[in-house]
Amino acid sequence: MQPIISINGLSKTYATGFHALKGIDLEIRRGEIFALLGPNGAGKTTLINIICGIVNLTAGSVTVDGHDIITDYRGARSIIGLVPQELHTDAFESVWATVNFSRGLFGKPKNPAHIEKVLRDLSLWDKKDSKIITLSGGMKRRVLIAKALSHEPDVLFLDEPTAGVDVVLRKGMWQVVRELRASGVTVILTTHYLEEAEEMADRVGVIDKGELVLVEDKAALMRKLGKKQLVLHLQDKLEAIPPALSNYRLSLSEDGRELTYSYDTQSERTGITDLLADLSRGGIRFNDLHTIQSSLEDIFVDLVKSDLVTPDLVTP
Amino acid sequence: MTMNFYAVRAIYVFEMARTGRTLWQSIVSPVISTSLYFVVFGAAMGANITEIGGIAYGAFIVPGLIMLMLLTQSTANASFGIYFPKFTGTIYELLSAPVSALEIALGYVGAAATKSIILGLIILATSWLFVPLKIAHPFWMLAFLVLTAFTFSIWADGFEKLQFIPMLIITPLTFLGGSFYSINVLPPFWQTVSLFNPVVYLVSGFRWSFYEVADVHVGVSLAVTALFLVACLAAVWWIFRTGYRLKS
């Protein structure tokens, strides 16, 4: 199926000379929830803002459902809903007025029934006549979501939707996003919270210093996440893995002193008991052991922090 | 592609609602300050000033007063309407919406101009309480009113300094543009200088529509005003097209 968003060679250099995005290539599949992860200043918001038309691109191209974001900006923007990271809201307008304003701005005729449904889904219906300034932060964020959904977009961008939102509300928003996906809306969300990506996303992309360092199905990532390793420090050096242990997923370190067993924590039988019994039977003794779990967090940190420890930083 | 008229309407309605909410600042305070001008210049001082061009001084300054309010209010309203979202950050929505520069300008300028026109008519009605007025050419009076309101509403969009522009540019231009006097009373040199002030043409044309008395020919007034409108439209179009100061 044709991707709903195609990003090709996208670069952005700000007037200050800051190189925010460096040749991003990315395709967003129709109907998926795509989580864009990355530390602060990685380029997540810049990427979203370019697609939505808030920031001008420096090089490359983006199409949204076949509409180029520059030459056919009307076609592209009219199917996009954006929930910005900051709580930018009007102050004195009512919830009802501001959400209807958004619908009109995006070129749709009035549809009170749709607006009512959006407000009810976001538990804002009883606040529809309240001035926005009187609402709590969590409610304001939901007003922004309502505005983004007012014109029935096919693509919804959520820039850090749950930053500073309490746990209950966060779960509520996840529910709303799931329902949107079920109705066919493609959702792209940025987040610092790995938990959020794990919970919600179909695919995960990691961006760092303006480069896309990883794009993978969450399921594949979770399989890595579900892998665990048992490392045995052997008393005596081994030249090779004994044939009696060839059924186990084992690897031997170069110096022959560490035996590593990979197993799946998700499966019913990890095989650890059998392995230890077989080792004992084969007369292989060990003086220490530890386990390693590679979490999405580790993958993430590895990816984005690997070049942080430069010699400059290490020297006292 | 066709115009996004829903967006124009949405912006217009939104801005008019803002006017409704701030009715006191929007309508009442300019009316009060105009009345004060009127009392001071027209009634108190005007009693000692002879007629200008066969018109009582009190009546002579009415078009000038309306223009003064029209120019300052149009500028303030439109610039506030566009730059306030920039300050609060809500401009993200405008920038991410499928709207063209022209549609944004139509919405904001239309609302600011509407408000100014209403204001001008209210001031006109207020003036009637002070002096007997006659309007020789009501159609042209309205034409100048509408044209001026639109021109200066557009002009406002290009500037960020909300108070600075009205105070430093518009108010001096209006005062020196023959709002309270005929430029014919000036020495020839200053008459020539005055002709570089676009407000002279607005006030003169507007006054002609009341009393058939003008400093410059009404045709010239109309042409300069229209030219000014086109130049301002081009400027605002350029601002939104390039994202100048709105977009990084």
GROMACS .gro file of C-alpha atoms in nm, chain A residues 3-315:
model
  313
    3PRO     CA    1   0.256   0.520   0.238
    4ILE     CA    2   0.047   0.810   0.368
    5ILE     CA    3   0.354   1.022   0.435
    6SER     CA    4   0.677   1.007   0.234
    7ILE     CA    5   0.976   1.205   0.350
    8ASN     CA    6   1.274   1.219   0.117
    9GLY     CA    7   1.612   1.368   0.197
   10LEU     CA    8   1.461   1.622   0.433
   11SER     CA    9   1.706   1.872   0.580
   12LYS     CA   10   1.659   2.182   0.786
   13THR     CA   11   1.915   2.444   0.875
   14TYR     CA   12   1.788   2.732   1.085
   15ALA     CA   13   1.897   3.091   1.027
   16THR     CA   14   2.126   3.054   1.327
   17GLY     CA   15   2.316   2.786   1.134
   18PHE     CA   16   2.177   2.507   1.353
   19HIS     CA   17   2.145   2.192   1.146
   20ALA     CA   18   1.824   2.050   1.293
   21LEU     CA   19   1.755   1.774   1.039
   22LYS     CA   20   2.007   1.595   0.824
   23GLY     CA   21   1.868   1.411   0.526
   24ILE     CA   22   1.571   1.231   0.680
   25ASP     CA   23   1.409   0.953   0.474
   26LEU     CA   24   1.096   0.805   0.625
   27GLU     CA   25   0.769   0.653   0.518
   28ILE     CA   26   0.466   0.643   0.742
   29ARG     CA   27   0.224   0.364   0.666
   30ARG     CA   28  -0.144   0.427   0.632
   31GLY     CA   29  -0.334   0.363   0.952
   32GLU     CA   30  -0.038   0.296   1.179
   33ILE     CA   31   0.066   0.452   1.505
   34PHE     CA   32   0.423   0.566   1.461
   35ALA     CA   33   0.622   0.676   1.764
   36LEU     CA   34   0.910   0.912   1.712
   37LEU     CA   35   1.152   0.888   2.000
   38GLY     CA   36   1.447   1.106   2.076
   39PRO     CA   37   1.607   1.327   2.338
   40ASN     CA   38   1.531   1.698   2.365
   41GLY     CA   39   1.656   1.894   2.067
   42ALA     CA   40   1.686   1.583   1.850
   43GLY     CA   41   1.467   1.731   1.576
   44LYS     CA   42   1.132   1.566   1.649
   45THR     CA   43   0.934   1.888   1.663
   46THR     CA   44   1.117   2.040   1.368
   47LEU     CA   45   1.025   1.735   1.161
   48ILE     CA   46   0.660   1.761   1.258
   49ASN     CA   47   0.651   2.137   1.209
   50ILE     CA   48   0.791   2.106   0.858
   51ILE     CA   49   0.529   1.849   0.759
   52CYS     CA   50   0.255   2.069   0.904
   53GLY     CA   51   0.378   2.387   0.735
   54ILE     CA   52   0.494   2.578   1.042
   55VAL     CA   53   0.863   2.565   0.956
   56ASN     CA   54   1.009   2.599   0.605
   57LEU     CA   55   1.225   2.311   0.488
   58THR     CA   56   1.579   2.369   0.361
   59ALA     CA   57   1.610   2.067   0.130
   60GLY     CA   58   1.423   1.751   0.040
   61SER     CA   59   1.054   1.685  -0.011
   62VAL     CA   60   0.751   1.561   0.180
   63THR     CA   61   0.423   1.432   0.045
   64VAL     CA   62   0.111   1.364   0.248
   65ASP     CA   63  -0.127   1.123   0.077
   66GLY     CA   64   0.035   1.219  -0.252
   67HIS     CA   65   0.007   1.594  -0.191
   68ASP     CA   66   0.339   1.779  -0.187
   69ILE     CA   67   0.350   1.993   0.127
   70ILE     CA   68   0.469   2.298  -0.067
   71THR     CA   69   0.318   2.287  -0.414
   72ASP     CA   70  -0.010   2.137  -0.292
   73TYR     CA   71  -0.018   2.262   0.065
   74ARG     CA   72  -0.395   2.282   0.074
   75GLY     CA   73  -0.432   1.916  -0.014
   76ALA     CA   74  -0.166   1.813   0.236
   77ARG     CA   75  -0.267   2.032   0.527
   78SER     CA   76  -0.640   1.975   0.502
   79ILE     CA   77  -0.597   1.611   0.602
   80ILE     CA   78  -0.355   1.679   0.889
   81GLY     CA   79  -0.442   1.750   1.248
   82LEU     CA   80  -0.167   1.883   1.476
   83VAL     CA   81  -0.154   1.883   1.853
   84PRO     CA   82   0.147   2.098   1.944
   85GLN     CA   83   0.375   2.033   2.234
   86GLU     CA   84   0.323   2.367   2.405
   87LEU     CA   85  -0.016   2.457   2.542
   88HIS     CA   86  -0.086   2.733   2.293
   89THR     CA   87  -0.449   2.821   2.343
   90ASP     CA   88  -0.666   3.124   2.320
   91ALA     CA   89  -0.760   3.258   2.658
   92PHE     CA   90  -1.102   3.415   2.643
   93GLU     CA   91  -1.273   3.207   2.379
   94SER     CA   92  -1.504   2.927   2.482
   95VAL     CA   93  -1.409   2.567   2.411
   96TRP     CA   94  -1.697   2.543   2.167
   97ALA     CA   95  -1.592   2.857   1.976
   98THR     CA   96  -1.227   2.764   1.947
   99VAL     CA   97  -1.296   2.410   1.825
  100ASN     CA   98  -1.545   2.535   1.566
  101PHE     CA   99  -1.294   2.798   1.458
  102SER     CA  100  -1.042   2.523   1.385
  103ARG     CA  101  -1.292   2.332   1.174
  104GLY     CA  102  -1.365   2.640   0.964
  105LEU     CA  103  -0.997   2.724   0.930
  106PHE     CA  104  -0.937   2.382   0.780
  107GLY     CA  105  -1.203   2.442   0.521
  108LYS     CA  106  -1.489   2.233   0.655
  109PRO     CA  107  -1.850   2.346   0.680
  110LYS     CA  108  -2.005   2.360   1.025
  111ASN     CA  109  -2.092   2.025   1.179
  112PRO     CA  110  -2.212   2.062   1.539
  113ALA     CA  111  -2.279   1.688   1.569
  114HIS     CA  112  -1.917   1.603   1.493
  115ILE     CA  113  -1.783   1.868   1.730
  116GLU     CA  114  -2.014   1.738   2.001
  117LYS     CA  115  -1.884   1.385   1.949
  118VAL     CA  116  -1.522   1.500   1.967
  119LEU     CA  117  -1.586   1.696   2.285
  120ARG     CA  118  -1.774   1.406   2.445
  121ASP     CA  119  -1.498   1.160   2.353
  122LEU     CA  120  -1.245   1.385   2.520
  123SER     CA  121  -1.468   1.442   2.827
  124LEU     CA  122  -1.492   1.811   2.746
  125TRP     CA  123  -1.862   1.834   2.671
  126ASP     CA  124  -1.958   1.981   3.006
  127LYS     CA  125  -1.685   2.244   2.959
  128LYS     CA  126  -1.793   2.349   2.613
  129ASP     CA  127  -1.907   2.694   2.725
  130SER     CA  128  -1.615   2.755   2.959
  131LYS     CA  129  -1.347   3.005   2.872
  132ILE     CA  130  -1.022   2.825   2.798
  133ILE     CA  131  -0.834   3.031   3.054
  134THR     CA  132  -1.039   2.870   3.330
  135LEU     CA  133  -0.939   2.514   3.235
  136SER     CA  134  -0.667   2.303   3.390
  137GLY     CA  135  -0.354   2.210   3.196
  138GLY     CA  136  -0.482   1.861   3.120
  139MET     CA  137  -0.809   2.001   2.989
  140LYS     CA  138  -0.628   2.257   2.775
  141ARG     CA  139  -0.430   1.976   2.617
  142ARG     CA  140  -0.754   1.795   2.542
  143VAL     CA  141  -0.891   2.116   2.389
  144LEU     CA  142  -0.588   2.117   2.157
  145ILE     CA  143  -0.664   1.756   2.065
  146ALA     CA  144  -1.027   1.849   2.002
  147LYS     CA  145  -0.917   2.134   1.776
  148ALA     CA  146  -0.692   1.897   1.582
  149LEU     CA  147  -0.977   1.647   1.542
  150SER     CA  148  -1.240   1.907   1.459
  151HIS     CA  149  -1.185   1.878   1.083
  152GLU     CA  150  -1.175   1.496   1.074
  153PRO     CA  151  -0.808   1.456   0.974
  154ASP     CA  152  -0.664   1.139   0.821
  155VAL     CA  153  -0.328   1.202   0.985
  156LEU     CA  154  -0.286   1.319   1.342
  157PHE     CA  155   0.039   1.451   1.483
  158LEU     CA  156   0.071   1.441   1.858
  159ASP     CA  157   0.381   1.626   1.972
  160GLU     CA  158   0.453   1.502   2.325
  161PRO     CA  159   0.083   1.455   2.398
  162THR     CA  160   0.130   1.335   2.752
  163ALA     CA  161   0.412   1.561   2.871
  164GLY     CA  162   0.314   1.681   3.215
  165VAL     CA  163  -0.010   1.486   3.213
  166ASP     CA  164  -0.099   1.265   3.507
  167VAL     CA  165  -0.115   0.887   3.479
  168VAL     CA  166  -0.493   0.857   3.469
  169LEU     CA  167  -0.526   1.118   3.197
  170ARG     CA  168  -0.239   0.963   3.006
  171LYS     CA  169  -0.417   0.628   2.996
  172GLY     CA  170  -0.731   0.809   2.883
  173MET     CA  171  -0.543   0.971   2.597
  174TRP     CA  172  -0.393   0.641   2.492
  175GLN     CA  173  -0.747   0.509   2.471
  176VAL     CA  174  -0.853   0.802   2.252
  177VAL     CA  175  -0.555   0.744   2.023
  178ARG     CA  176  -0.636   0.373   1.993
  179GLU     CA  177  -0.993   0.453   1.897
  180LEU     CA  178  -0.868   0.697   1.636
  181ARG     CA  179  -0.646   0.434   1.489
  182ALA     CA  180  -0.937   0.193   1.484
  183SER     CA  181  -1.130   0.451   1.281
  184GLY     CA  182  -0.850   0.458   1.023
  185VAL     CA  183  -0.655   0.765   1.135
  186THR     CA  184  -0.277   0.748   1.104
  187VAL     CA  185  -0.115   0.873   1.423
  188ILE     CA  186   0.239   1.002   1.458
  189LEU     CA  187   0.341   1.079   1.812
  190THR     CA  188   0.661   1.204   1.962
  191THR     CA  189   0.749   1.118   2.314
  192HIS     CA  190   1.027   1.089   2.568
  193TYR     CA  191   0.838   0.812   2.740
  194LEU     CA  192   0.946   0.472   2.618
  195GLU     CA  193   0.653   0.328   2.803
  196GLU     CA  194   0.426   0.528   2.578
  197ALA     CA  195   0.592   0.402   2.263
  198GLU     CA  196   0.578   0.045   2.391
  199GLU     CA  197   0.216   0.079   2.485
  200MET     CA  198   0.090   0.248   2.173
  201ALA     CA  199   0.308   0.226   1.868
  202ASP     CA  200   0.307  -0.013   1.575
  203ARG     CA  201   0.645   0.113   1.471
  204VAL     CA  202   0.913   0.311   1.644
  205GLY     CA  203   1.160   0.556   1.497
  206VAL     CA  204   1.451   0.696   1.692
  207ILE     CA  205   1.586   1.037   1.598
  208ASP     CA  206   1.900   1.191   1.737
  209LYS     CA  207   2.091   1.503   1.640
  210GLY     CA  208   1.876   1.540   1.332
  211GLU     CA  209   1.932   1.188   1.206
  212LEU     CA  210   1.699   0.895   1.200
  213VAL     CA  211   1.902   0.624   1.367
  214LEU     CA  212   1.646   0.345   1.378
  215VAL     CA  213   1.305   0.259   1.240
  216GLU     CA  214   1.162  -0.073   1.342
  217ASP     CA  215   0.841  -0.258   1.411
  218LYS     CA  216   0.765  -0.242   1.776
  219ALA     CA  217   0.705  -0.616   1.780
  220ALA     CA  218   1.061  -0.675   1.657
  221LEU     CA  219   1.192  -0.435   1.915
  222MET     CA  220   0.990  -0.609   2.181
  223ARG     CA  221   1.141  -0.941   2.081
  224LYS     CA  222   1.480  -0.789   2.144
  225LEU     CA  223   1.339  -0.649   2.460
  226GLY     CA  224   1.211  -0.990   2.561
  227LYS     CA  225   1.555  -1.148   2.511
  228LYS     CA  226   1.766  -1.208   2.809
  229GLN     CA  227   2.116  -1.338   2.841
  230LEU     CA  228   2.271  -1.550   3.114
  231VAL     CA  229   2.647  -1.504   3.136
  232LEU     CA  230   2.853  -1.769   3.315
  233HIS     CA  231   3.209  -1.698   3.421
  234LEU     CA  232   3.391  -2.029   3.386
  235GLN     CA  233   3.648  -2.160   3.628
  236ASP     CA  234   3.844  -2.329   3.352
  237LYS     CA  235   3.896  -2.210   2.998
  238LEU     CA  236   3.694  -2.384   2.727
  239GLU     CA  237   3.832  -2.432   2.376
  240ALA     CA  238   3.489  -2.490   2.222
  241ILE     CA  239   3.130  -2.545   2.323
  242PRO     CA  240   3.098  -2.917   2.409
  243PRO     CA  241   2.877  -3.115   2.163
  244ALA     CA  242   2.654  -3.221   2.452
  245LEU     CA  243   2.544  -2.857   2.484
  246SER     CA  244   2.490  -2.792   2.115
  247ASN     CA  245   2.112  -2.784   2.160
  248TYR     CA  246   2.135  -2.465   2.363
  249ARG     CA  247   2.176  -2.118   2.211
  250LEU     CA  248   2.520  -2.069   2.355
  251SER     CA  249   2.813  -1.854   2.261
  252LEU     CA  250   3.165  -1.861   2.396
  253SER     CA  251   3.375  -1.553   2.450
  254GLU     CA  252   3.708  -1.525   2.268
  255ASP     CA  253   3.912  -1.593   2.579
  256GLY     CA  254   3.702  -1.903   2.644
  257ARG     CA  255   3.609  -1.791   2.994
  258GLU     CA  256   3.254  -1.665   2.939
  259LEU     CA  257   2.963  -1.873   2.822
  260THR     CA  258   2.655  -1.674   2.720
  261TYR     CA  259   2.311  -1.830   2.698
  262SER     CA  260   2.030  -1.638   2.524
  263TYR     CA  261   1.674  -1.716   2.620
  264ASP     CA  262   1.330  -1.574   2.580
  265THR     CA  263   1.171  -1.452   2.900
  266GLN     CA  264   0.831  -1.459   2.735
  267SER     CA  265   0.837  -1.835   2.673
  268GLU     CA  266   0.709  -2.081   2.929
  269ARG     CA  267   1.034  -2.271   2.963
  270THR     CA  268   1.354  -2.076   2.960
  271GLY     CA  269   1.572  -2.388   2.969
  272ILE     CA  270   1.793  -2.251   3.243
  273THR     CA  271   1.742  -2.545   3.479
  274ASP     CA  272   1.825  -2.797   3.207
  275LEU     CA  273   2.129  -2.603   3.098
  276LEU     CA  274   2.268  -2.583   3.448
  277ALA     CA  275   2.207  -2.956   3.500
  278ASP     CA  276   2.382  -3.038   3.172
  279LEU     CA  277   2.675  -2.815   3.258
  280SER     CA  278   2.710  -2.991   3.590
  281ARG     CA  279   2.690  -3.330   3.419
  282GLY     CA  280   2.961  -3.226   3.172
  283GLY     CA  281   3.183  -3.115   3.458
  284ILE     CA  282   3.186  -2.751   3.354
  285ARG     CA  283   3.215  -2.536   3.667
  286PHE     CA  284   3.161  -2.165   3.697
  287ASN     CA  285   3.246  -1.918   3.972
  288ASP     CA  286   3.001  -1.638   3.890
  289LEU     CA  287   2.699  -1.562   3.679
  290HIS     CA  288   2.485  -1.265   3.585
  291THR     CA  289   2.198  -1.187   3.352
  292ILE     CA  290   2.163  -0.908   3.095
  293GLN     CA  291   1.836  -0.774   2.969
  294SER     CA  292   1.840  -0.539   2.671
  295SER     CA  293   1.541  -0.312   2.713
  296LEU     CA  294   1.405  -0.062   2.466
  297GLU     CA  295   1.555   0.186   2.706
  298ASP     CA  296   1.901   0.029   2.657
  299ILE     CA  297   1.861   0.023   2.282
  300PHE     CA  298   1.754   0.381   2.293
  301VAL     CA  299   2.033   0.495   2.521
  302ASP     CA  300   2.289   0.301   2.318
  303LEU     CA  301   2.169   0.464   2.004
  304VAL     CA  302   2.157   0.820   2.122
  305LYS     CA  303   2.425   0.835   2.386
  306SER     CA  304   2.703   0.633   2.221
  307ASP     CA  305   2.894   0.938   2.109
  308LEU     CA  306   2.838   1.140   2.422
  309VAL     CA  307   3.146   1.002   2.595
  310THR     CA  308   3.406   1.173   2.387
  311PRO     CA  309   3.770   1.195   2.502
  312ASP     CA  310   3.715   1.564   2.576
  313LEU     CA  311   3.455   1.480   2.832
  314VAL     CA  312   3.658   1.207   2.994
  315THR     CA  313   3.975   1.405   3.046
   0.00000   0.00000   0.00000
